[in-house]
């Protein structure tokens, strides 16, 4: 690899992996899920999920990436063939790339919303009533041209960063964006806790409420870290080859999980004091970001300024994740398989994602009544965007994680884990046992059990 294809060191690598983990889901989904599913009881199950599922998978992906020293498909095939396995394991890496591509296609549209709202707040201020906030959002999604403009700007920014390479592009930007994101969300959390309903927020997030804690909530907590951090996408396989031997992969994994969790809790303390102060519904899901919160900001001192800061940090979080998703596609198929330059690979991949994103853009307006999965009972009412979201989050992503666990547990010897992670054989065998039995069982439980519970009406 050329010099541009290496992280400069541990800090750059860790900031990039944190950036790939932190996204819009960490800002709104984690605190919302904690509050509606029993507070600290949910947090306990979430942390258990990080230890049981996410950490072993992340360490496995790091080991595969560093040992394979290539894109996910090639790395899996190389390791499998070196240890008597089939080169068909490349398909597991290809699945991760396909999943990342589809996620980025609709993620760029939502990322464009954050940019649109930031510009709107800066110019027009924040809406002061529920009707005006709803009208503002409805006007956005009813305008394909407006959504295409913001999607194009978001996708272009992502492509320009990836085109500059690993050290000069991805790492350089993450070194600025991640500290800025943490500072902004910490400042917003401090302001919100001082001016909003801090006591109610702390009870909502951390209170132990068994009445709100259910079997379904425990299963959602188990799978939330897996889905929000993105193990199973082969992102860490893509990033690991760029890390030199001086980078401690175990420390990077722990810091990534810790950084993502910290940002998620800060997001809760930034959002919910405003929500409760304004008497808004904290359980309004994605609408919380674009409909409820603007009203809350309008009722605060310097509300326009804080609203602008909030949508800028949302844009930063979305951009950091989008960079890793595009790099996944660029590094895997276009650079190594077609032997083209990084600039051309970034342009082609981003253009393909941009065009695929039209399905999401038009799902909110011209194609809002189109039901492409009408024949599937549970998805009969889903539009194209909802179908893509379900396909990637509930099927492709867990399947990718399951295949990585099986590969690292049964095909790749424990000696590879020991060598790449710098641990003893005993620790490597314990990790391998977790990847063989515990991780697949947890993924299957977190994925299938909610469907079964819904089917029986529980």
CSV table of C-alpha atoms in Angstrom, one decimal:
chain,number,residue,atom,x,y,z
A,1,UNK,CA,0.0,0.0,0.0
A,2,UNK,CA,1.1,3.6,-0.7
A,3,UNK,CA,1.6,6.1,2.1
A,4,UNK,CA,-1.8,7.6,1.5
A,5,UNK,CA,-3.3,4.2,2.3
A,6,UNK,CA,-2.2,4.1,5.9
A,7,UNK,CA,-3.5,5.7,9.1
A,8,UNK,CA,-0.9,8.0,10.6
A,9,UNK,CA,-1.3,6.2,14.0
A,10,UNK,CA,-3.5,5.0,16.8
A,11,UNK,CA,-5.4,8.2,17.3
A,12,UNK,CA,-6.3,8.7,13.6
A,13,UNK,CA,-7.4,5.1,13.3
A,14,UNK,CA,-9.5,5.2,16.5
A,15,UNK,CA,-11.2,8.5,15.5
A,16,UNK,CA,-12.1,7.0,12.1
A,17,UNK,CA,-13.6,3.9,13.7
A,18,UNK,CA,-15.6,6.0,16.2
A,19,UNK,CA,-16.8,8.1,13.2
A,20,UNK,CA,-17.9,5.0,11.4
A,21,UNK,CA,-19.9,3.9,14.5
A,22,UNK,CA,-21.5,7.2,15.4
A,23,UNK,CA,-24.4,8.1,13.2
A,24,UNK,CA,-27.9,9.5,13.3
A,25,UNK,CA,-29.0,6.4,15.2
A,26,UNK,CA,-26.6,7.1,18.0
A,27,UNK,CA,-28.0,10.6,18.3
A,28,UNK,CA,-31.7,9.8,18.5
A,29,UNK,CA,-32.4,6.0,18.5
A,30,UNK,CA,-30.2,5.0,21.5
A,31,UNK,CA,-31.6,7.6,24.0
A,32,UNK,CA,-35.1,7.0,22.8
A,33,UNK,CA,-34.9,3.3,23.2
A,34,UNK,CA,-33.4,3.6,26.7
A,35,UNK,CA,-36.1,5.9,27.9
A,36,UNK,CA,-39.0,3.8,26.5
A,37,UNK,CA,-37.7,0.4,27.6
A,38,UNK,CA,-36.9,0.7,31.3
A,39,UNK,CA,-34.0,3.1,31.7
A,40,UNK,CA,-31.0,1.5,33.4
A,41,UNK,CA,-32.4,-2.0,33.0
A,42,UNK,CA,-32.3,-1.5,29.2
A,43,UNK,CA,-28.8,0.0,29.6
A,44,UNK,CA,-27.6,-3.1,31.4
A,45,UNK,CA,-28.8,-5.3,28.6
A,46,UNK,CA,-27.4,-3.0,26.0
A,47,UNK,CA,-23.9,-3.1,27.6
A,48,UNK,CA,-24.3,-6.9,27.8
A,49,UNK,CA,-24.9,-6.9,24.1
A,50,UNK,CA,-21.8,-4.8,23.5
A,51,UNK,CA,-19.7,-7.4,25.4
A,52,UNK,CA,-21.4,-10.5,24.1
A,53,UNK,CA,-21.9,-9.6,20.4
A,54,UNK,CA,-20.4,-6.4,19.3
A,55,UNK,CA,-16.9,-6.6,20.8
A,56,UNK,CA,-16.1,-10.2,19.6
A,57,UNK,CA,-17.4,-9.3,16.1
A,58,UNK,CA,-15.3,-6.1,16.0
A,59,UNK,CA,-12.2,-7.9,17.1
A,60,UNK,CA,-12.9,-10.6,14.5
A,61,UNK,CA,-13.3,-8.0,11.7
A,62,UNK,CA,-10.1,-6.3,12.8
A,63,UNK,CA,-8.2,-9.6,12.7
A,64,UNK,CA,-9.6,-10.6,9.3
A,65,UNK,CA,-8.8,-7.2,7.9
A,66,UNK,CA,-5.2,-7.0,9.2
A,67,UNK,CA,-4.3,-10.6,8.2
A,68,UNK,CA,-6.1,-10.5,4.8
A,69,UNK,CA,-4.6,-7.0,4.0
A,70,UNK,CA,-7.2,-6.4,1.4
A,71,UNK,CA,-10.9,-5.6,0.8
A,72,UNK,CA,-13.4,-7.7,2.7
A,73,UNK,CA,-14.1,-10.2,0.0
A,74,UNK,CA,-10.5,-10.8,-0.9
A,75,UNK,CA,-9.4,-10.9,2.8
A,76,UNK,CA,-12.0,-13.6,3.6
A,77,UNK,CA,-11.0,-15.7,0.5
A,78,UNK,CA,-7.3,-15.4,1.3
A,79,UNK,CA,-7.6,-16.5,4.9
A,80,UNK,CA,-10.0,-19.3,4.0
A,81,UNK,CA,-7.8,-20.7,1.3
A,82,UNK,CA,-4.7,-20.4,3.5
A,83,UNK,CA,-6.4,-22.7,6.1
A,84,UNK,CA,-8.1,-25.2,3.9
A,85,UNK,CA,-11.4,-23.4,3.5
A,86,UNK,CA,-13.3,-22.4,0.4
A,87,UNK,CA,-12.8,-19.2,-1.5
A,88,UNK,CA,-16.6,-18.8,-1.6
A,89,UNK,CA,-16.3,-17.1,1.8
A,90,UNK,CA,-15.6,-14.0,-0.4
A,91,UNK,CA,-19.4,-13.8,-0.7
A,92,UNK,CA,-19.7,-12.9,3.0
A,93,UNK,CA,-17.5,-9.9,2.3
A,94,UNK,CA,-19.5,-9.1,-0.8
A,95,UNK,CA,-22.7,-9.2,1.2
A,96,UNK,CA,-21.3,-6.6,3.6
A,97,UNK,CA,-20.4,-4.3,0.7
A,98,UNK,CA,-23.8,-4.6,-0.9
A,99,UNK,CA,-25.5,-3.9,2.5
A,100,UNK,CA,-23.3,-0.8,3.0
A,101,UNK,CA,-24.1,0.4,-0.5
A,102,UNK,CA,-27.8,0.1,0.0
A,103,UNK,CA,-27.7,1.8,3.4
A,104,UNK,CA,-25.7,4.7,2.0
A,105,UNK,CA,-28.2,5.2,-0.8
A,106,UNK,CA,-30.9,6.1,1.7
A,107,UNK,CA,-28.6,7.4,4.4
A,108,UNK,CA,-27.4,10.2,2.1
A,109,UNK,CA,-31.0,11.3,1.7
A,110,UNK,CA,-31.5,11.6,5.5
A,111,UNK,CA,-28.1,13.2,5.8
A,112,UNK,CA,-29.3,15.7,3.3
A,113,UNK,CA,-32.2,16.6,5.5
A,114,UNK,CA,-29.8,17.6,8.3
A,115,UNK,CA,-28.0,19.9,5.9
A,116,UNK,CA,-31.3,21.4,4.6
A,117,UNK,CA,-32.5,22.0,8.2
A,118,UNK,CA,-29.2,23.6,9.2
A,119,UNK,CA,-29.5,26.1,6.3
A,120,UNK,CA,-33.2,26.6,7.0
A,121,UNK,CA,-32.6,27.4,10.7
A,122,UNK,CA,-29.7,29.8,9.8
A,123,UNK,CA,-31.8,31.8,7.4
A,124,UNK,CA,-35.4,31.4,8.6
A,125,UNK,CA,-35.1,30.5,12.3
A,126,UNK,CA,-37.1,27.8,14.0
A,127,UNK,CA,-40.8,27.1,13.8
A,128,UNK,CA,-42.7,28.1,17.0
A,129,UNK,CA,-45.8,25.8,16.7
A,130,UNK,CA,-46.5,22.2,16.0
A,131,UNK,CA,-48.4,23.1,12.9
A,132,UNK,CA,-45.6,25.2,11.4
A,133,UNK,CA,-43.0,22.5,12.3
A,134,UNK,CA,-45.1,19.8,10.7
A,135,UNK,CA,-45.6,22.0,7.6
A,136,UNK,CA,-41.9,22.6,7.3
A,137,UNK,CA,-41.1,18.9,7.3
A,138,UNK,CA,-44.0,18.1,4.9
A,139,UNK,CA,-42.9,20.8,2.5
A,140,UNK,CA,-39.4,19.3,2.5
A,141,UNK,CA,-40.4,15.7,1.8
A,142,UNK,CA,-43.1,16.8,-0.8
A,143,UNK,CA,-40.4,18.5,-2.9
A,144,UNK,CA,-38.2,15.9,-4.8
A,145,UNK,CA,-36.1,18.7,-6.2
A,146,UNK,CA,-35.2,20.1,-2.8
A,147,UNK,CA,-34.4,16.7,-1.4
A,148,UNK,CA,-32.3,15.9,-4.5
A,149,UNK,CA,-30.3,19.1,-4.0
A,150,UNK,CA,-29.5,18.3,-0.3
A,151,UNK,CA,-28.8,14.6,-1.2
A,152,UNK,CA,-26.4,15.7,-3.9
A,153,UNK,CA,-24.5,18.1,-1.6
A,154,UNK,CA,-24.2,15.5,1.1
A,155,UNK,CA,-23.1,12.8,-1.4
A,156,UNK,CA,-20.6,15.2,-3.0
A,157,UNK,CA,-19.0,16.1,0.3
A,158,UNK,CA,-18.7,12.4,1.2
A,159,UNK,CA,-17.1,11.6,-2.2
A,160,UNK,CA,-14.6,14.4,-2.0
A,161,UNK,CA,-13.3,13.3,1.4
A,162,UNK,CA,-13.0,9.6,0.3
A,163,UNK,CA,-11.3,10.6,-3.0
A,164,UNK,CA,-8.4,12.3,-1.0
A,165,UNK,CA,-7.4,9.0,0.5
A,166,UNK,CA,-7.1,7.4,3.9
A,167,UNK,CA,-4.6,9.7,5.6
A,168,UNK,CA,-5.3,13.0,3.7
A,169,UNK,CA,-9.0,12.5,3.4
A,170,UNK,CA,-10.8,10.2,5.9
A,171,UNK,CA,-8.4,10.5,8.8
A,172,UNK,CA,-7.8,14.3,8.3
A,173,UNK,CA,-11.5,15.0,8.3
A,174,UNK,CA,-12.3,12.6,11.3
A,175,UNK,CA,-9.5,14.3,13.3
A,176,UNK,CA,-11.5,17.5,13.0
A,177,UNK,CA,-15.1,16.2,12.9
A,178,UNK,CA,-15.1,13.8,15.9
A,179,UNK,CA,-13.6,16.2,18.5
A,180,UNK,CA,-15.9,18.9,17.1
A,181,UNK,CA,-18.9,16.6,17.4
A,182,UNK,CA,-18.0,15.7,21.0
A,183,UNK,CA,-17.5,19.3,22.0
A,184,UNK,CA,-20.7,20.5,20.4
A,185,UNK,CA,-22.9,17.7,21.8
A,186,UNK,CA,-21.3,18.2,25.3
A,187,UNK,CA,-22.0,21.9,25.2
A,188,UNK,CA,-25.6,21.4,24.0
A,189,UNK,CA,-26.1,18.7,26.7
A,190,UNK,CA,-24.8,21.1,29.4
A,191,UNK,CA,-27.0,23.9,28.1
A,192,UNK,CA,-30.1,21.6,27.9
A,193,UNK,CA,-29.6,20.2,31.4
A,194,UNK,CA,-29.3,23.7,32.8
A,195,UNK,CA,-32.3,25.2,31.1
A,196,UNK,CA,-34.5,22.2,30.6
A,197,UNK,CA,-36.1,19.4,32.6
A,198,UNK,CA,-32.9,17.8,33.8
A,199,UNK,CA,-34.4,15.8,36.7
A,200,UNK,CA,-37.1,14.3,34.4
A,201,UNK,CA,-34.4,13.5,31.8
A,202,UNK,CA,-32.2,11.7,34.3
A,203,UNK,CA,-35.2,9.6,35.5
A,204,UNK,CA,-36.2,8.9,31.9
A,205,UNK,CA,-32.7,7.7,30.9
A,206,UNK,CA,-31.4,6.1,34.0
A,207,UNK,CA,-34.3,5.3,36.3
A,208,UNK,CA,-34.8,1.6,36.9
A,209,UNK,CA,-38.4,1.1,35.7
A,210,UNK,CA,-39.5,-2.5,35.5
A,211,UNK,CA,-42.9,-1.5,34.3
A,212,UNK,CA,-41.4,-0.3,31.0
A,213,UNK,CA,-38.9,-3.2,30.8
A,214,UNK,CA,-40.2,-6.2,28.7
A,215,UNK,CA,-38.8,-9.3,27.0
A,216,UNK,CA,-39.0,-7.4,23.7
A,217,UNK,CA,-37.1,-4.5,25.3
A,218,UNK,CA,-34.3,-6.8,26.5
A,219,UNK,CA,-34.0,-8.3,23.0
A,220,UNK,CA,-33.9,-4.8,21.4
A,221,UNK,CA,-31.2,-3.8,23.8
A,222,UNK,CA,-29.2,-6.9,22.9
A,223,UNK,CA,-29.3,-6.1,19.2
A,224,UNK,CA,-29.2,-2.3,19.4
A,225,UNK,CA,-25.4,-2.0,19.7
A,226,UNK,CA,-25.0,-4.6,16.9
A,227,UNK,CA,-27.2,-2.5,14.5
A,228,UNK,CA,-26.1,1.0,15.6
A,229,UNK,CA,-22.3,0.3,15.5
A,230,UNK,CA,-22.5,-1.6,12.2
A,231,UNK,CA,-20.5,-4.8,12.9
A,232,UNK,CA,-21.4,-7.2,10.1
A,233,UNK,CA,-20.9,-4.7,7.4
A,234,UNK,CA,-17.2,-5.5,7.1
A,235,UNK,CA,-16.4,-1.8,7.8
A,236,UNK,CA,-13.7,-2.8,10.3
A,237,UNK,CA,-12.3,-5.3,7.8
A,238,UNK,CA,-11.9,-2.4,5.4
A,239,UNK,CA,-10.3,-0.1,7.9
A,240,UNK,CA,-7.9,-2.6,9.6
A,241,UNK,CA,-5.4,-3.1,6.7
A,242,UNK,CA,-4.6,0.6,6.8
A,243,UNK,CA,-3.5,0.2,10.5
A,244,UNK,CA,0.2,-0.4,11.2
A,245,UNK,CA,1.5,-2.9,13.7
A,246,UNK,CA,1.9,-0.1,16.3
A,247,UNK,CA,-1.9,0.2,16.5
A,248,UNK,CA,-3.4,-1.9,19.3
A,249,UNK,CA,-6.6,-3.2,17.8
A,250,UNK,CA,-8.0,-4.3,21.2
A,251,UNK,CA,-7.6,-0.8,22.6
A,252,UNK,CA,-9.1,0.7,19.4
A,253,UNK,CA,-12.2,-1.6,19.7
A,254,UNK,CA,-12.8,-0.6,23.3
A,255,UNK,CA,-12.3,3.1,22.6
A,256,UNK,CA,-14.7,2.9,19.7
A,257,UNK,CA,-17.5,1.2,21.8
A,258,UNK,CA,-16.9,3.6,24.7
A,259,UNK,CA,-16.9,6.7,22.4
A,260,UNK,CA,-20.1,5.7,20.7
A,261,UNK,CA,-21.8,5.0,24.0
A,262,UNK,CA,-20.6,8.3,25.5
A,263,UNK,CA,-21.9,10.3,22.5
A,264,UNK,CA,-25.3,8.4,22.7
A,265,UNK,CA,-25.8,9.3,26.4
A,266,UNK,CA,-24.7,12.9,25.8
A,267,UNK,CA,-27.3,13.0,22.9
A,268,UNK,CA,-30.0,12.0,25.4
A,269,UNK,CA,-29.0,14.7,27.8
A,270,UNK,CA,-29.0,17.2,24.9
A,271,UNK,CA,-32.3,16.3,23.5
A,272,UNK,CA,-34.7,15.3,26.2
A,273,UNK,CA,-34.4,18.3,28.6
A,274,UNK,CA,-35.7,20.4,25.7
A,275,UNK,CA,-38.4,17.9,24.8
A,276,UNK,CA,-39.7,17.7,28.4
A,277,UNK,CA,-39.5,21.4,28.9
A,278,UNK,CA,-41.7,22.0,25.9
A,279,UNK,CA,-44.1,19.2,26.8
A,280,UNK,CA,-43.4,17.3,23.7
A,281,UNK,CA,-43.6,13.5,23.1
A,282,UNK,CA,-40.2,11.9,23.6
A,283,UNK,CA,-41.3,8.7,21.8
A,284,UNK,CA,-41.9,10.3,18.4
A,285,UNK,CA,-39.0,8.4,16.8
A,286,UNK,CA,-37.4,10.1,13.8
A,287,UNK,CA,-40.0,12.8,13.8
A,288,UNK,CA,-38.4,13.9,17.1
A,289,UNK,CA,-35.4,15.3,15.1
A,290,UNK,CA,-37.3,17.2,12.5
A,291,UNK,CA,-40.7,18.1,13.9
A,292,UNK,CA,-40.7,18.0,17.7
A,293,UNK,CA,-37.2,19.4,18.5
A,294,UNK,CA,-37.5,22.6,16.4
A,295,UNK,CA,-40.5,23.6,18.6
A,296,UNK,CA,-38.5,22.9,21.7
A,297,UNK,CA,-35.6,25.0,20.5
A,298,UNK,CA,-37.9,27.9,19.7
A,299,UNK,CA,-38.9,28.2,23.3
A,300,UNK,CA,-35.3,28.4,24.6
A,301,UNK,CA,-33.1,31.5,25.0
A,302,UNK,CA,-30.9,31.8,21.8
A,303,UNK,CA,-33.0,28.9,20.5
A,304,UNK,CA,-32.0,29.6,16.8
A,305,UNK,CA,-28.3,29.4,17.7
A,306,UNK,CA,-28.7,26.2,19.6
A,307,UNK,CA,-30.9,24.7,16.9
A,308,UNK,CA,-28.3,25.5,14.3
A,309,UNK,CA,-25.6,23.9,16.4
A,310,UNK,CA,-27.7,20.8,16.8
A,311,UNK,CA,-28.3,20.3,13.0
A,312,UNK,CA,-24.7,20.9,12.3
A,313,UNK,CA,-23.7,18.2,14.7
A,314,UNK,CA,-26.3,15.9,13.2
A,315,UNK,CA,-24.7,16.6,9.8
A,316,UNK,CA,-21.3,15.8,11.2
A,317,UNK,CA,-22.5,12.5,12.7
A,318,UNK,CA,-24.2,11.5,9.4
A,319,UNK,CA,-21.1,12.5,7.3
A,320,UNK,CA,-18.7,10.5,9.5
A,321,UNK,CA,-20.7,7.3,9.0
A,322,UNK,CA,-21.3,8.0,5.3
A,323,UNK,CA,-17.5,8.3,4.7
A,324,UNK,CA,-16.9,4.8,6.0
A,325,UNK,CA,-19.8,3.3,4.0
A,326,UNK,CA,-18.5,4.8,0.8
A,327,UNK,CA,-14.9,3.7,1.6
A,328,UNK,CA,-16.3,0.2,1.9
A,329,UNK,CA,-17.5,0.2,-1.7
A,330,UNK,CA,-14.5,2.1,-3.0
A,331,UNK,CA,-11.9,-0.1,-1.4
A,332,UNK,CA,-13.6,-3.4,-2.2
A,333,UNK,CA,-14.9,-3.5,-5.7
A,334,UNK,CA,-13.7,-0.5,-7.6
A,335,UNK,CA,-10.1,0.0,-6.6
A,336,UNK,CA,-8.8,-3.5,-6.1
A,337,UNK,CA,-11.1,-5.3,-8.6
A,338,UNK,CA,-11.1,-2.8,-11.4
A,339,UNK,CA,-7.7,-1.3,-10.7
A,340,UNK,CA,-8.8,2.3,-11.2
A,341,UNK,CA,-7.7,5.4,-9.3
A,342,UNK,CA,-9.3,6.4,-6.0
A,343,UNK,CA,-10.7,9.5,-7.5
A,344,UNK,CA,-12.5,7.6,-10.2
A,345,UNK,CA,-13.6,4.9,-7.8
A,346,UNK,CA,-15.1,7.5,-5.5
A,347,UNK,CA,-16.9,9.3,-8.3
A,348,UNK,CA,-18.4,6.0,-9.7
A,349,UNK,CA,-19.4,4.7,-6.3
A,350,UNK,CA,-21.0,7.9,-5.1
A,351,UNK,CA,-22.8,8.4,-8.4
A,352,UNK,CA,-24.3,4.9,-8.2
A,353,UNK,CA,-25.4,5.5,-4.6
A,354,UNK,CA,-26.8,8.9,-5.6
A,355,UNK,CA,-28.9,7.3,-8.4
A,356,UNK,CA,-30.1,4.4,-6.1
A,357,UNK,CA,-31.1,7.1,-3.6
A,358,UNK,CA,-33.8,8.3,-5.9
A,359,UNK,CA,-35.9,5.4,-4.7
A,360,UNK,CA,-35.8,6.9,-1.2
A,361,UNK,CA,-36.4,10.5,-2.4
A,362,UNK,CA,-39.5,9.6,-4.4
A,363,UNK,CA,-40.8,7.3,-1.6
A,364,UNK,CA,-41.9,10.4,0.2
A,365,UNK,CA,-43.7,12.0,-2.7
A,366,UNK,CA,-44.3,10.6,-6.3
A,367,UNK,CA,-43.9,7.0,-5.2
A,368,UNK,CA,-45.4,7.2,-1.7
A,369,UNK,CA,-48.2,4.9,-2.7
A,370,UNK,CA,-46.1,2.3,-4.4
A,371,UNK,CA,-45.8,-0.9,-2.4
A,372,UNK,CA,-43.0,-3.0,-4.0
A,373,UNK,CA,-43.2,-5.7,-1.3
A,374,UNK,CA,-46.9,-6.1,-1.3
A,375,UNK,CA,-46.6,-9.9,-1.6
A,376,UNK,CA,-44.6,-10.1,1.7
A,377,UNK,CA,-47.1,-10.2,4.6
A,378,UNK,CA,-45.1,-8.2,7.1
A,379,UNK,CA,-44.1,-5.6,4.5
A,380,UNK,CA,-47.2,-5.2,2.5
A,381,UNK,CA,-47.6,-1.5,3.5
A,382,UNK,CA,-43.9,-0.6,3.1
A,383,UNK,CA,-42.9,1.9,0.5
A,384,UNK,CA,-39.5,1.6,-1.3
A,385,UNK,CA,-37.5,3.4,1.4
A,386,UNK,CA,-39.1,1.3,4.2
A,387,UNK,CA,-38.5,-1.8,2.3
A,388,UNK,CA,-34.8,-1.0,1.8
A,389,UNK,CA,-34.5,-0.1,5.5
A,390,UNK,CA,-36.0,-3.4,6.6
A,391,UNK,CA,-34.0,-5.5,4.1
A,392,UNK,CA,-30.7,-4.0,5.2
A,393,UNK,CA,-31.3,-3.6,8.9
A,394,UNK,CA,-33.3,-6.8,9.7
A,395,UNK,CA,-32.0,-9.2,7.1
A,396,UNK,CA,-28.7,-8.4,5.4
A,397,UNK,CA,-26.9,-6.8,8.4
A,398,UNK,CA,-27.6,-9.7,10.9
A,399,UNK,CA,-26.8,-12.2,8.2
A,400,UNK,CA,-23.5,-10.5,7.5
A,401,UNK,CA,-22.6,-10.5,11.2
A,402,UNK,CA,-23.6,-14.2,11.5
A,403,UNK,CA,-21.4,-15.2,8.6
A,404,UNK,CA,-18.4,-13.2,10.0
A,405,UNK,CA,-18.9,-14.9,13.4
A,406,UNK,CA,-19.0,-18.4,11.8
A,407,UNK,CA,-16.0,-17.7,9.6
A,408,UNK,CA,-13.9,-16.4,12.6
A,409,UNK,CA,-15.1,-19.1,14.9
A,410,UNK,CA,-14.9,-22.2,12.6
A,411,UNK,CA,-12.7,-21.4,9.5
A,412,UNK,CA,-10.0,-19.0,10.8
A,413,UNK,CA,-7.8,-20.6,13.5
A,414,UNK,CA,-7.4,-19.0,16.9
A,415,UNK,CA,-3.7,-18.4,16.1
A,416,UNK,CA,-4.7,-15.7,13.7
A,417,UNK,CA,-6.8,-13.9,16.4
A,418,UNK,CA,-3.9,-14.3,18.9
A,419,UNK,CA,-1.3,-12.9,16.4
A,420,UNK,CA,-3.4,-10.0,15.1
A,421,UNK,CA,-4.8,-8.9,18.4
A,422,UNK,CA,-1.6,-9.5,20.5
A,423,UNK,CA,-3.2,-11.8,23.0
A,424,UNK,CA,-2.3,-15.3,24.3
A,425,UNK,CA,-3.7,-18.5,23.0
A,426,UNK,CA,-6.0,-18.9,25.9
A,427,UNK,CA,-7.7,-15.5,25.4
A,428,UNK,CA,-7.8,-16.2,21.6
A,429,UNK,CA,-9.5,-19.6,22.2
A,430,UNK,CA,-12.1,-17.9,24.5
A,431,UNK,CA,-12.8,-15.3,21.9
A,432,UNK,CA,-13.1,-18.0,19.2
A,433,UNK,CA,-15.5,-20.0,21.4
A,434,UNK,CA,-17.7,-16.9,21.8
A,435,UNK,CA,-17.7,-16.4,18.0
A,436,UNK,CA,-18.6,-20.0,17.5
A,437,UNK,CA,-21.5,-20.3,19.9
A,438,UNK,CA,-22.4,-17.2,21.8
A,439,UNK,CA,-22.4,-14.5,19.1
A,440,UNK,CA,-24.5,-16.6,16.5
A,441,UNK,CA,-27.0,-17.5,19.2
A,442,UNK,CA,-27.3,-13.9,20.3
A,443,UNK,CA,-27.7,-12.6,16.7
A,444,UNK,CA,-30.4,-15.2,16.0
A,445,UNK,CA,-32.2,-14.4,19.2
A,446,UNK,CA,-32.1,-10.6,18.7
A,447,UNK,CA,-33.2,-11.0,15.1
A,448,UNK,CA,-35.8,-13.7,15.1
A,449,UNK,CA,-37.4,-13.5,18.6
A,450,UNK,CA,-39.0,-10.1,18.1
A,451,UNK,CA,-40.7,-11.4,14.9
A,452,UNK,CA,-42.0,-14.4,16.8
A,453,UNK,CA,-43.3,-12.2,19.6
A,454,UNK,CA,-45.1,-10.0,17.1
A,455,UNK,CA,-46.6,-13.1,15.4
A,456,UNK,CA,-48.1,-14.3,18.6
A,457,UNK,CA,-49.2,-10.8,19.6
A,458,UNK,CA,-46.9,-10.4,22.6
